[in-house]
PDB file of C-alpha atoms in Angstrom:
ATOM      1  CA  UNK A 938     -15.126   2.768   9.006  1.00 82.00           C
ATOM      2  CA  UNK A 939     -13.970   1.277  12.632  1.00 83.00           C
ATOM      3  CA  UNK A 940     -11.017   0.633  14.096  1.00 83.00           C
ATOM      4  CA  UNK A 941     -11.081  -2.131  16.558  1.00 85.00           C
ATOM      5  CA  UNK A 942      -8.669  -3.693  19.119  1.00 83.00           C
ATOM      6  CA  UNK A 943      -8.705  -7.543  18.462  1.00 84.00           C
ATOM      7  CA  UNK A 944      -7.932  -8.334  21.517  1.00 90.00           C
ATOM      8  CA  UNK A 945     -10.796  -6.966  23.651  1.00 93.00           C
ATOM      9  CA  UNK A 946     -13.246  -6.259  19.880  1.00 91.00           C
ATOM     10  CA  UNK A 947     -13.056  -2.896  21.664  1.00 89.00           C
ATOM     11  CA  UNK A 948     -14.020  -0.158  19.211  1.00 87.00           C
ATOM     12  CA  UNK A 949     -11.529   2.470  19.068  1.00 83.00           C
ATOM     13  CA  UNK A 950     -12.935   5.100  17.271  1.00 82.00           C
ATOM     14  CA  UNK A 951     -14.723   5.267  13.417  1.00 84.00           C
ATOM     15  CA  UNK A 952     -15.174   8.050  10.852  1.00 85.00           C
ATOM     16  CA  UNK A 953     -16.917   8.124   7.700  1.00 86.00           C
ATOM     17  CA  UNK A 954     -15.354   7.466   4.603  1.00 84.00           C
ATOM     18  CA  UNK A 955     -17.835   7.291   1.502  1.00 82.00           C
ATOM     19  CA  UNK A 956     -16.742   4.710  -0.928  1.00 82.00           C
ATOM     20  CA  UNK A 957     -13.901   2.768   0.296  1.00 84.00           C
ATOM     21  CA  UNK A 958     -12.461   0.271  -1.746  1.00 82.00           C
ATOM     22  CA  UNK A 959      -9.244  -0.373   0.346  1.00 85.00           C
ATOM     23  CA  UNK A 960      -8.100  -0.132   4.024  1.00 89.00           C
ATOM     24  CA  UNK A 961      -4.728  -0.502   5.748  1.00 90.00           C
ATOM     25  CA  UNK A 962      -3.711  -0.077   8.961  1.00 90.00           C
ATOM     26  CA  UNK A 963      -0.306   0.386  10.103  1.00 89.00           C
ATOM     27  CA  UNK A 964       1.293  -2.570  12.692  1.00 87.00           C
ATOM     28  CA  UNK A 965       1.362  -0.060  15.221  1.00 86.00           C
ATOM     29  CA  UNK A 966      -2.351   0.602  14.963  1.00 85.00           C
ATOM     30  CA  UNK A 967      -1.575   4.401  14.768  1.00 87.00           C
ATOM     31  CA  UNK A 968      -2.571   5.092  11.429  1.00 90.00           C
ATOM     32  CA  UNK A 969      -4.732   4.039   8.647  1.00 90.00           C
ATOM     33  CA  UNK A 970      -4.706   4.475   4.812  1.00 90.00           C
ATOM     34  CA  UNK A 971      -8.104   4.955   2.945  1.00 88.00           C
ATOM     35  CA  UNK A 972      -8.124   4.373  -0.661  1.00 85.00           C
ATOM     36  CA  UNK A 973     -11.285   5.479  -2.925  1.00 80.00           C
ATOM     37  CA  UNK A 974     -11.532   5.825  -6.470  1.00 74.00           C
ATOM     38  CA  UNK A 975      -9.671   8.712  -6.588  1.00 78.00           C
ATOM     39  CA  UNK A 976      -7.878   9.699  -3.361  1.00 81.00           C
ATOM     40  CA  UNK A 977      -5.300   8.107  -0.591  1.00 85.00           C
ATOM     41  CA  UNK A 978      -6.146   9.515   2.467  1.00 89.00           C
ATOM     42  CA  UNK A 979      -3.291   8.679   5.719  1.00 90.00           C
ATOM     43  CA  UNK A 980      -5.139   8.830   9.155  1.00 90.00           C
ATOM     44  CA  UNK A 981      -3.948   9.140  12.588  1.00 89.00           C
ATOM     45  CA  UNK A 982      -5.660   7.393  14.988  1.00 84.00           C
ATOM     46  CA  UNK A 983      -7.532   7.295  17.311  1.00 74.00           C
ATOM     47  CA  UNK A 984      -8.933  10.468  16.668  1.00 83.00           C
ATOM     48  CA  UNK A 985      -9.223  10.404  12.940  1.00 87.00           C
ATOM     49  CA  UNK A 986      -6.919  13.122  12.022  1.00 90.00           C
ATOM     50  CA  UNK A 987      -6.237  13.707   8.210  1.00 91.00           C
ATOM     51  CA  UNK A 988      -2.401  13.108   8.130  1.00 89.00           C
ATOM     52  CA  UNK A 989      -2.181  13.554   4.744  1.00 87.00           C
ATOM     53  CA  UNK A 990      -4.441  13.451   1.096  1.00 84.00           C
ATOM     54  CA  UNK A 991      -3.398  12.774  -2.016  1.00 77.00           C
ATOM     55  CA  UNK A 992      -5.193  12.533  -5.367  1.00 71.00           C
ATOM     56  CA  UNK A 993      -4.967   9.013  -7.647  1.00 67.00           C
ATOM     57  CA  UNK A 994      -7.000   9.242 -10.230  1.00 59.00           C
ATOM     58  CA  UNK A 995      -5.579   5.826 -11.793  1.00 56.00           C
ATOM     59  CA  UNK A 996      -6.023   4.044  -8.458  1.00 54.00           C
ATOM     60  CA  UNK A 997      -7.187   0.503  -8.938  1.00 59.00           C
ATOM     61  CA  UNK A 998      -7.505  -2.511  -7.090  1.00 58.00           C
ATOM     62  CA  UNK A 999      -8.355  -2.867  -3.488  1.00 67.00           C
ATOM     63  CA  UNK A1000      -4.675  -3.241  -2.590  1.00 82.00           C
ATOM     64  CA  UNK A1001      -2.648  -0.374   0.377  1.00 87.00           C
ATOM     65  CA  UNK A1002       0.153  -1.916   2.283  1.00 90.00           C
ATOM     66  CA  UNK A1003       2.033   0.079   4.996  1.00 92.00           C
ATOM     67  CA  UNK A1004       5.966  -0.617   4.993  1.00 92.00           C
ATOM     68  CA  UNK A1005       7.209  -1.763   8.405  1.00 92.00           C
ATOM     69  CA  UNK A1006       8.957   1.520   8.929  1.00 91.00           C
ATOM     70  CA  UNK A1007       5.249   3.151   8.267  1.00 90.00           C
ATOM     71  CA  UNK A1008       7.466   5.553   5.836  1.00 89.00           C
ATOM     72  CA  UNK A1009       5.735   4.186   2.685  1.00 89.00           C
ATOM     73  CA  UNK A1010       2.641   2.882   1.220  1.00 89.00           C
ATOM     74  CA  UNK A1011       1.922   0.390  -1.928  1.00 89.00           C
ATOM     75  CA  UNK A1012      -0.747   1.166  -3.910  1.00 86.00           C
ATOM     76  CA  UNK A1013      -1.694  -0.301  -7.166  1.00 81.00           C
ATOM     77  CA  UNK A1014      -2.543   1.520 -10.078  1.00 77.00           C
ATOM     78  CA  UNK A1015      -3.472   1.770 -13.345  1.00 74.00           C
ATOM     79  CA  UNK A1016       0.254   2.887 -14.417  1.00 75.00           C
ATOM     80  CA  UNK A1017       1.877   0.438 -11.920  1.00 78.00           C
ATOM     81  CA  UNK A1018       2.465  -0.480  -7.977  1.00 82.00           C
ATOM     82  CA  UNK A1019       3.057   2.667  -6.689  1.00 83.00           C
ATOM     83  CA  UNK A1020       5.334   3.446  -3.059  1.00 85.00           C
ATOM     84  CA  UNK A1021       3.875   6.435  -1.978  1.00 84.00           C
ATOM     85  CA  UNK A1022       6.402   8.581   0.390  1.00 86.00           C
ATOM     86  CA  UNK A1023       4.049   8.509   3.443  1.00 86.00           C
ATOM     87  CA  UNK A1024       5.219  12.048   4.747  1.00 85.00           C
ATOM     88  CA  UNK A1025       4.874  13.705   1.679  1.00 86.00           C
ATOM     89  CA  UNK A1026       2.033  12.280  -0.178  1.00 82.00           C
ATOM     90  CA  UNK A1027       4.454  11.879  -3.452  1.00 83.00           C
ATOM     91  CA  UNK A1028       5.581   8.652  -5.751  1.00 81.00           C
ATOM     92  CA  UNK A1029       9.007   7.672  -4.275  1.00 82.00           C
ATOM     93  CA  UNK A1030       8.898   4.513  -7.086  1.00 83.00           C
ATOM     94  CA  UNK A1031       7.050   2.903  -9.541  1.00 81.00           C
ATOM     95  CA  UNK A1032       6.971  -0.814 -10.890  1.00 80.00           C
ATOM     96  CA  UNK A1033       4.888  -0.962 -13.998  1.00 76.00           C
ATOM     97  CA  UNK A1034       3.349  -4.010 -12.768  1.00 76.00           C
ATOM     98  CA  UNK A1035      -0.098  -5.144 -12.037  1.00 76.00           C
ATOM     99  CA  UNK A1036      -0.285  -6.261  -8.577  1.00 79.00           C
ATOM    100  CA  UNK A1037      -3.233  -7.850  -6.792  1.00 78.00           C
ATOM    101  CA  UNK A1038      -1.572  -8.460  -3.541  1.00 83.00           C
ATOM    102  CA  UNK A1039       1.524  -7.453  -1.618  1.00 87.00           C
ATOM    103  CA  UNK A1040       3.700  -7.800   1.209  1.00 89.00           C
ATOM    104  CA  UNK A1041       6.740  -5.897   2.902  1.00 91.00           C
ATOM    105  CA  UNK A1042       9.263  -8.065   4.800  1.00 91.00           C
ATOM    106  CA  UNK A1043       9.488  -7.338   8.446  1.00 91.00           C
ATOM    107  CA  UNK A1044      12.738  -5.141   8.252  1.00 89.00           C
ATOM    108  CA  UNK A1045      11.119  -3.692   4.818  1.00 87.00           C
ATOM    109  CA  UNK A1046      14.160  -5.169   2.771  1.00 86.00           C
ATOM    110  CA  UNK A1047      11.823  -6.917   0.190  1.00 88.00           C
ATOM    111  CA  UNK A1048       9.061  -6.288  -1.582  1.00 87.00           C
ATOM    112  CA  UNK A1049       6.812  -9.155  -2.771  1.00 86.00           C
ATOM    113  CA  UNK A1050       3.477  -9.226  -4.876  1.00 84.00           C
ATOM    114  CA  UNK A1051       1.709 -11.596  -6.850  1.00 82.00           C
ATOM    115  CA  UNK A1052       0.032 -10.975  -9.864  1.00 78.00           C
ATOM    116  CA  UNK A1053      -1.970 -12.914 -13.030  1.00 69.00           C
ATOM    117  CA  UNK A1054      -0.504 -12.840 -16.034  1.00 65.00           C
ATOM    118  CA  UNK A1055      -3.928 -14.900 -17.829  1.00 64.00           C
ATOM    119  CA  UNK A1056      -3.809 -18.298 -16.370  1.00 63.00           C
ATOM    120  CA  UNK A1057      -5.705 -17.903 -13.082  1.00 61.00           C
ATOM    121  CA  UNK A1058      -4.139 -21.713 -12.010  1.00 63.00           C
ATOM    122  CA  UNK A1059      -1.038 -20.211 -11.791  1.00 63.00           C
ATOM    123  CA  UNK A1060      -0.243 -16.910 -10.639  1.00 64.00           C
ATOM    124  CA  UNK A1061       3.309 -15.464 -10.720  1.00 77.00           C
ATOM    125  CA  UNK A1062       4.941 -13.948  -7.508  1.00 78.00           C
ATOM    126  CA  UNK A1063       7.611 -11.819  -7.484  1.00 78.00           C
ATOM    127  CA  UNK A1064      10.198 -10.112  -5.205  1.00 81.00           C
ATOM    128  CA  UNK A1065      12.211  -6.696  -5.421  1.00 80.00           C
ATOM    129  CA  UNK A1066      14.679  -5.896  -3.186  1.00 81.00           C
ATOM    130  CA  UNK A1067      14.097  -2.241  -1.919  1.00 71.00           C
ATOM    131  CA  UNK A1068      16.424   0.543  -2.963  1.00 65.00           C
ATOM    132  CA  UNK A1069      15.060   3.241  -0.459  1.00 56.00           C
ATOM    133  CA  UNK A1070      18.010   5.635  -1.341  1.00 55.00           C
ATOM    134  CA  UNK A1071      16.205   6.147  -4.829  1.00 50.00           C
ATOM    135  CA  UNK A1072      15.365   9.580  -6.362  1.00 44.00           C
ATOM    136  CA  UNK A1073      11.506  10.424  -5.817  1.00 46.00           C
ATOM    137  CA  UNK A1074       9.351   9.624  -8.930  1.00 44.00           C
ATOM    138  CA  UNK A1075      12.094   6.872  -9.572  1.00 43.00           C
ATOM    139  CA  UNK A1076      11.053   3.970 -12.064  1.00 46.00           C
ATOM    140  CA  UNK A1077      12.438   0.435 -11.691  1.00 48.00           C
ATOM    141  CA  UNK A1078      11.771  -2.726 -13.786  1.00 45.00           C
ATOM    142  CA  UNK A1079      14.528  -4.741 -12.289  1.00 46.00           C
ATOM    143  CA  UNK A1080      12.424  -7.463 -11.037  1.00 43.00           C
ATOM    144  CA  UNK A1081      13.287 -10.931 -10.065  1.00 40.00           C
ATOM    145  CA  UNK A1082      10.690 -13.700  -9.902  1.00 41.00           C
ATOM    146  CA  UNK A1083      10.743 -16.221  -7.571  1.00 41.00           C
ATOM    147  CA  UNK A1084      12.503 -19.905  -8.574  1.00 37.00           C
ATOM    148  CA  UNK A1085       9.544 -22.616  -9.733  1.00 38.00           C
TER     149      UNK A1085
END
């Protein structure tokens, strides 16, 4: 895996990562999340630093999203779209929902994902408004979709 500056298509440094099925780097280009089947790795770059390792043994999907605070990662799994505390390695919440893509607001207010429900013509998309004053391991359901 590389990390290059788009500007120049300098590269900035690579490491190897076996089996990657995700990749997402933070706006600030100072970190990266790896996802493979079974572990979240945070890197600081650009000298490929382990930051932090967690195990996910129901990680699916190629889906890792930094927050624009860089103080949490989404990360789908098998249970549910996980926010993973960045800092710690730990579940800060969990929406049992099956997410295939997702996206922070800029000031990290909202949370927004789409997902399938069956009918591939029309995919729903949804939108939670953050709590980040939440216990850790905290479980909310209290999603609102978007108006048709």
């Amino acid at each position: 895996m590389s990390l290059w500056d788009a500007s120049s298509w300098n590269c900035l440094g690579s490491v190897s990562v076996p089996d990657v099925q995700a990749v997402a780097v933070s706006a600030d280009g100072r970190r990266v999340a790896t996802a493979t089947g079974t572990w979240i790795t945070l890197w600081q770059t650009p000298r490929w630093r382990v930051e932090r390792r967690a195990p996910y043994e129901r990680y699916k999907y190629g889906l890792l999203q930094f927050s624009p605070d860089l103080k949490t990662v989404a990360s789908q799994h098998s249970d549910g779209l996980c926010l993973v505390d960045a800092s710690t390695g730990d579940v800060a919440q969990l929406l049992s929902t099956n997410m295939y893509a997702v996206a922070f607001s800029p000031d990290g207010e909202f949370l927004a994902g789409a997902s399938h429900t069956g009918d591939w013509r029309r995919p729903d998309a949804w939108v939670w408004r953050r709590d980040t004053h939440l216990p850790a391991g905290h479980t909310d359901d209290a999603a609102l979709p978007l108006a048709e």
